Amino acid sequence: MKNIMAVYGTRPEAIKMAPIIKALAAAPSLEVTATVTGQHREMLDQVNALFGITPDYDLNVIQPHQSLNGVLTRTVNGLDKLFDTARTDAVIVQGDTTSTAAGALAAFNRGIPVIHTEAGLRSFDLTSPFPEEANRKVTSQLASLHLTPTVQAKDNLLREGIAEEIITVTGNTVIDALLEVVNKPVTFTDSRLEGAADSHRDILLVTTHRRENQGTAMQGVGRALARLAMHYPEAWIILPAHRNPVVRETILPALDGCANVIVTEPLSYGEFTRLMNLAKVVLTDSGGVQEEAPSLGKPVLVMRSNTERPEAVGAGTVRLIGTEEERVVREVSHLFDCPRAYASMAHAVNPYGDGHAAARTSAAVEEFFGVGRRLAEFAP
């Protein structure tokens, strides 16, 4: 019986890791140990509870005003101590967070094989998204098994000289998680959202938090949202506000007094999934939302100049629009006003998954240890 330690620390990681933990636990030759870093706290705990996962270990690394280096060093040190007592045949990490890079580094330095899920994503710009692009490139150098969400991500790794036999295309487990959660009955804790849902009016769902957008760019986004609120008074603009005070101080002043703008606290994953399903258009600078919303038939406008998820751009479900105020207004208005443009994005094929990525992941891990065979690779 091989023990796989799943290391994760943020809400997006927890969402994508949950189906993997369940699949590994169900495999007859594997057992899984869930280890959380606590890089996110409340949001992380919410996701674990939603999927019925009780972590075996909690490093609880986060401290007030902690730097990225602080998170990294506390995670590496915490895992290093844990490896002294916890039997671990491999460490599996997800994506591109500081917890991901720290988990890979701590395992590698102990001679423990690293399995990297959502491997191979590249924006080809180390500063955007920051620090995610560096985290995933570092992790790729340390991993013994690379599980990519798409063929394009696999090709990125091949171009970097990683051997094809240690890469397999699984699809993205975020689709597994989304399909499990979207049909669960969820009540909004904020009564204003229940009112918006009952109104059957169009909803523009907005999320923004990227470090590279903070400052002048995010101020422009705030002004664009205020203009859209005025142009479409019958629509709701809903912004679950990131808890970073810099984000709030930058974007919220422009929205003060806009009657059809609802600013909420961060939503649980179940609530956010329901809201995404209700939305007409999603405006975001998030990575994961680019994968999730197309599965629900929602056009996604991405407020970034590049993306490590180009497959959705190619498929037509996602459009990169940057953060310039006039363009944000123009692109959202085009989707609200032009049914043909809306339909062309809403009905495109999602290139990211079919709901069976976790099963492919588990099978690839079994093959890695010589106790099973990998499944056929994901193809949209």
PDB file of C-alpha atoms in Angstrom, residues 1-5 29-33 57 82-90 112:
ATOM      1  CA  MET A   1       0.000   0.000   0.000  1.00  0.00           C
ATOM      2  CA  LYS A   2       1.563   3.266  -1.163  1.00  0.00           C
ATOM      3  CA  ASN A   3       0.889   6.430   0.828  1.00  0.00           C
ATOM      4  CA  ILE A   4       0.379   9.619  -1.162  1.00  0.00           C
ATOM      5  CA  MET A   5       0.545  12.884   0.762  1.00  0.00           C
ATOM      6  CA  SER A  29      -3.330  -0.088  -3.748  1.00  0.00           C
ATOM      7  CA  LEU A  30      -3.129   3.488  -2.502  1.00  0.00           C
ATOM      8  CA  GLU A  31      -3.851   5.462   0.626  1.00  0.00           C
ATOM      9  CA  VAL A  32      -3.887   9.240   0.892  1.00  0.00           C
ATOM     10  CA  THR A  33      -2.871  11.675   3.601  1.00  0.00           C
ATOM     11  CA  TYR A  57      -2.278  17.341   9.185  1.00  0.00           C
ATOM     12  CA  LEU A  82       6.290  16.068   9.232  1.00  0.00           C
ATOM     13  CA  PHE A  83       8.298  13.807   6.937  1.00  0.00           C
ATOM     14  CA  ASP A  84      10.205  12.594  10.005  1.00  0.00           C
ATOM     15  CA  THR A  85       7.114  10.831  11.330  1.00  0.00           C
ATOM     16  CA  ALA A  86       4.579  10.500   8.487  1.00  0.00           C
ATOM     17  CA  ARG A  87       5.251   7.655   6.057  1.00  0.00           C
ATOM     18  CA  THR A  88       5.175   9.220   2.609  1.00  0.00           C
ATOM     19  CA  ASP A  89       5.851   7.412  -0.665  1.00  0.00           C
ATOM     20  CA  ALA A  90       5.038  10.439  -2.834  1.00  0.00           C
ATOM     21  CA  ILE A 112      10.360  11.827  -2.039  1.00  0.00           C
TER      22      ILE A 112
END
